[in-house]
Structures are given as C-alpha cells and as structure tokens.
C-alpha cells in the first residue's frame, strides 16, 4: 500500500491493467481481479451468455461467493438475480425467475451465467461480484445488455447463405453437363463430316451416356426445386 502525494483529492479510481485501486488518496493492490464484457448484444428468444472471469491470489474454497445483480435502464435500484457459494442459487422471483443458468467453473476462474428466452425488457446493466476470502478487495465490472429483435437484414443474410450452398453445386453440375454435351456435339459433327459409322458397341455407349446426361439434368432440376422450396419456407 502506497500513499499518493499527487492525487490531492478524495475519490476512487481503478487501474485495471495494473490491478490497483485508488481509494481516498491510497493505492490498494487488488488481490482479486474480475473481468467482464462491457457490452453484450443478443436477440429475443435466443440464449445469451454473460461472461465473467476472475483471478485470485488465494486457492478457491467453499467460502468463495459470486453475486450477479441487475439494474434496469430507467432505475437506480439493483436486484439480485444469482448467488453462488458451493451451490447455485438463481433467483426464484421477478422477471428472471427460472431463466438464469450457471455456465461457469470456479476452479477455472469462470463466473459466467446465461439468460434463457431473453426479451427487450431484460435490457439493462448487470454486475458480477466475486469474493474469495481472504481476497476481498476487487473491482466490480459492469455489463450493458442490449436485446433486440432479429431484423430483415439478418433473415436476408441467412437466405443468401442457403442460396449459395444450393446454387453453387448446381451451377458446377450444369457447367460440367454443358461441357460434356458440347464435346459430344463436336465429336458427332466431326464424325458426320468424315462419313464415320458407329459400331453396335459405340451405339450402346452413346445410349448409356444419354441416360447419364439425363440423370444429371434431373439432378439440376431437383436442386433448383429445393432452392425454391427453402426460399418459400423462409418467408
């Protein structure tokens, strides 16, 4: 602990890269550092993970506690939504009831949780607090959650990806079919000019080739039908 001669005033500031807390003119070395994403974006109905990690100078024991709180955008009041001490204790009341799940691992320094079936009403500020006695001095990071509806642009990008996955293979098959048909037409034209007559074996081979070409053509039509049906289902 070191007294600050340059600060002059009273207050609190955090230097996360150094793991140092400046409080009332005194530098305090943090024995417990906590990190969380400053901003998290999610979509209505899709599970969201709120990540929180910590580093402690002491070994993890059954005295370690984790507390997650929530503050709505238009309020200064915070509510507890999750508590951990050897066991998981998600909230049993309020809007987050039965929607908070533990996805962390204290022995790996992970204190993360997830929110199921999020709605726009879940927007707000979440905080993650960890205590691992005797490590009690720590920062409390804040996470701003923004939940929105999936827009038309997102749906359009999904349709475009599906179209590419179906169209590209179909285009390759069509190109190969056209090349083979072109070569075959050129060969027939050359033979007709020279007065060449096919043997019975060649006639049989040509029949097999025609069946193969017809099969490839049906495959292309099937791919196109799949693309049309997927597009209609999406909309």
Coordinates of C-alpha atoms in Angstrom, one line a residue, residues 16-225:
X16 CA -7.3 -2.5 -14.3
X17 CA -4.1 -3.1 -16.2
X18 CA -2.1 -2.7 -13.0
X19 CA -4.6 -4.3 -10.7
X20 CA -4.5 -1.3 -8.5
X21 CA -7.4 0.6 -6.8
X22 CA -7.0 4.3 -5.8
X23 CA -9.3 5.0 -2.9
X24 CA -9.2 8.2 -0.8
X25 CA -5.6 9.0 -1.6
X26 CA -4.4 5.5 -1.1
X27 CA -3.3 2.9 -3.7
X28 CA -4.6 -0.6 -2.9
X29 CA -3.2 -3.6 -4.8
X30 CA -6.1 -5.8 -5.8
X31 CA -5.8 -9.4 -4.6
X32 CA -8.8 -10.3 -6.8
X33 CA -9.3 -9.1 -10.3
X34 CA -12.6 -9.5 -12.2
X35 CA -13.2 -9.1 -15.9
X36 CA -16.5 -8.9 -17.9
X37 CA -17.6 -7.8 -21.3
X38 CA -18.6 -4.1 -21.2
X39 CA -21.3 -4.6 -23.9
X40 CA -23.3 -7.7 -24.8
X41 CA -25.8 -7.8 -27.7
X42 CA -28.4 -10.6 -28.0
X43 CA -31.7 -11.4 -29.8
X44 CA -35.1 -12.0 -28.4
X45 CA -35.7 -15.7 -27.6
X46 CA -32.0 -16.7 -28.1
X47 CA -30.0 -17.7 -25.1
X48 CA -27.4 -15.1 -24.0
X49 CA -24.2 -15.7 -22.1
X50 CA -22.9 -13.0 -19.7
X51 CA -19.2 -13.7 -19.3
X52 CA -17.3 -13.1 -16.1
X53 CA -13.8 -14.3 -15.2
X54 CA -11.7 -13.7 -12.1
X55 CA -8.1 -14.2 -10.9
X56 CA -7.4 -14.7 -7.2
X57 CA -4.2 -14.9 -5.3
X58 CA -5.8 -17.5 -3.0
X59 CA -7.0 -21.0 -3.7
X60 CA -10.7 -21.5 -4.3
X61 CA -12.5 -22.7 -1.2
X62 CA -16.1 -23.2 -0.2
X63 CA -16.1 -19.7 1.1
X64 CA -15.9 -18.3 -2.4
X65 CA -19.1 -16.4 -3.4
X66 CA -20.4 -15.0 -6.6
X67 CA -23.2 -12.5 -6.9
X68 CA -24.9 -11.2 -10.1
X69 CA -27.1 -8.1 -9.9
X70 CA -29.3 -6.3 -12.4
X71 CA -30.3 -2.7 -12.8
X72 CA -33.0 -1.6 -15.3
X73 CA -32.1 1.3 -17.6
X74 CA -34.5 3.7 -16.0
X75 CA -33.8 2.9 -12.4
X76 CA -31.0 3.2 -9.8
X77 CA -32.3 0.2 -7.9
X78 CA -30.4 -3.1 -8.3
X79 CA -31.8 -6.6 -7.7
X80 CA -30.0 -9.8 -7.1
X81 CA -30.5 -12.4 -9.8
X82 CA -27.9 -15.1 -8.9
X83 CA -25.9 -16.2 -6.0
X84 CA -23.2 -18.9 -5.8
X85 CA -21.5 -20.5 -2.8
X86 CA -20.6 -24.1 -3.4
X87 CA -24.1 -24.5 -5.0
X88 CA -26.1 -22.4 -7.5
X89 CA -28.9 -20.2 -6.3
X90 CA -30.6 -18.5 -9.2
X91 CA -33.4 -16.0 -8.4
X92 CA -36.8 -17.5 -7.7
X93 CA -38.7 -14.3 -8.1
X94 CA -39.1 -11.4 -10.6
X95 CA -38.7 -11.4 -14.4
X96 CA -35.6 -13.6 -14.3
X97 CA -37.2 -16.4 -12.5
X98 CA -36.3 -19.8 -14.0
X99 CA -34.3 -18.1 -16.7
X100 CA -30.8 -17.8 -15.1
X101 CA -28.4 -20.7 -15.5
X102 CA -24.9 -21.3 -14.2
X103 CA -22.4 -21.9 -17.0
X104 CA -19.2 -21.1 -15.1
X105 CA -16.5 -23.1 -13.3
X106 CA -15.0 -21.5 -10.2
X107 CA -11.9 -23.7 -10.4
X108 CA -11.1 -22.3 -13.8
X109 CA -11.9 -18.7 -12.7
X110 CA -15.2 -18.6 -14.6
X111 CA -18.2 -17.0 -13.0
X112 CA -20.4 -16.7 -16.1
X113 CA -24.2 -17.2 -16.3
X114 CA -26.7 -17.4 -19.2
X115 CA -30.2 -16.0 -19.7
X116 CA -32.8 -18.1 -21.4
X117 CA -35.6 -16.7 -23.6
X118 CA -34.4 -13.1 -23.3
X119 CA -36.7 -10.2 -24.1
X120 CA -36.3 -6.5 -24.7
X121 CA -37.4 -5.9 -21.1
X122 CA -34.1 -7.6 -20.0
X123 CA -32.1 -4.6 -21.3
X124 CA -30.0 -3.0 -18.5
X125 CA -26.8 -3.2 -16.5
X126 CA -25.5 -6.4 -15.0
X127 CA -22.7 -6.6 -12.5
X128 CA -20.6 -9.6 -11.4
X129 CA -19.0 -9.6 -7.9
X130 CA -16.7 -12.3 -6.6
X131 CA -15.2 -12.8 -3.2
X132 CA -12.7 -15.5 -2.3
X133 CA -11.6 -14.8 1.4
X134 CA -9.1 -13.6 2.3
X135 CA -9.2 -11.9 -1.1
X136 CA -11.9 -9.3 -0.7
X137 CA -10.6 -6.2 -2.5
X138 CA -11.7 -6.2 -6.1
X139 CA -13.3 -4.2 -8.9
X140 CA -16.9 -4.8 -9.9
X141 CA -17.2 -4.8 -13.7
X142 CA -20.5 -3.7 -15.4
X143 CA -22.0 -5.3 -18.5
X144 CA -24.6 -3.4 -20.6
X145 CA -27.0 -5.8 -22.2
X146 CA -28.9 -4.9 -25.3
X147 CA -31.6 -7.3 -26.6
X148 CA -33.2 -6.6 -30.0
X149 CA -35.4 -8.4 -32.5
X150 CA -33.7 -10.0 -35.4
X151 CA -34.2 -7.7 -38.4
X152 CA -35.0 -8.3 -42.0
X153 CA -31.3 -7.9 -42.8
X154 CA -30.4 -10.9 -40.6
X155 CA -33.1 -13.0 -42.2
X156 CA -31.9 -12.0 -45.7
X157 CA -28.3 -13.0 -44.9
X158 CA -29.5 -16.4 -43.8
X159 CA -31.5 -16.9 -47.1
X160 CA -28.5 -15.7 -49.1
X161 CA -26.2 -18.2 -47.4
X162 CA -28.7 -21.0 -48.0
X163 CA -29.0 -20.0 -51.7
X164 CA -25.2 -20.0 -52.1
X165 CA -24.9 -23.5 -50.6
X166 CA -27.6 -24.8 -53.0
X167 CA -26.8 -22.8 -56.1
X168 CA -23.0 -23.2 -56.3
X169 CA -23.1 -27.0 -56.5
X170 CA -26.0 -26.9 -59.0
X171 CA -24.1 -24.4 -61.2
X172 CA -21.0 -26.6 -61.2
X173 CA -23.1 -29.6 -62.3
X174 CA -24.7 -27.6 -65.0
X175 CA -21.3 -26.3 -66.3
X176 CA -19.9 -29.8 -66.4
X177 CA -23.1 -31.1 -68.2
X178 CA -22.8 -28.3 -70.8
X179 CA -19.1 -29.0 -71.4
X180 CA -19.7 -32.7 -71.9
X181 CA -22.7 -32.0 -74.2
X182 CA -20.5 -29.6 -76.2
X183 CA -17.7 -32.1 -76.6
X184 CA -20.2 -34.7 -77.7
X185 CA -21.8 -32.5 -80.2
X186 CA -18.4 -31.5 -81.6
X187 CA -17.4 -35.2 -81.9
X188 CA -20.6 -36.1 -83.7
X189 CA -20.2 -33.3 -86.1
X190 CA -16.7 -34.3 -86.9
X191 CA -17.7 -37.9 -87.5
X192 CA -20.6 -37.0 -89.7
X193 CA -18.3 -35.0 -92.0
X194 CA -15.9 -37.9 -92.4
X195 CA -18.7 -40.4 -93.1
X196 CA -17.9 -42.4 -90.0
X197 CA -20.4 -45.1 -89.0
X198 CA -20.8 -46.2 -85.4
X199 CA -20.4 -49.8 -84.3
X200 CA -23.0 -51.6 -82.2
X201 CA -20.8 -51.1 -79.1
X202 CA -20.5 -47.4 -79.7
X203 CA -24.2 -47.1 -80.1
X204 CA -24.7 -48.8 -76.7
X205 CA -22.1 -46.5 -75.1
X206 CA -24.0 -43.5 -76.5
X207 CA -27.2 -44.8 -75.0
X208 CA -25.6 -45.1 -71.6
X209 CA -24.1 -41.6 -72.0
X210 CA -27.5 -40.2 -72.8
X211 CA -29.0 -41.8 -69.7
X212 CA -26.2 -40.4 -67.6
X213 CA -26.7 -36.9 -69.1
X214 CA -30.5 -37.2 -68.4
X215 CA -29.8 -38.2 -64.8
X216 CA -27.5 -35.1 -64.3
X217 CA -30.2 -32.9 -65.8
X218 CA -32.8 -34.3 -63.4
X219 CA -30.4 -33.6 -60.5
X220 CA -30.1 -30.0 -61.5
X221 CA -33.9 -29.6 -61.7
X222 CA -34.1 -31.2 -58.2
X223 CA -31.6 -28.7 -56.8
X224 CA -33.5 -25.8 -58.2
X225 CA -36.7 -27.1 -56.7

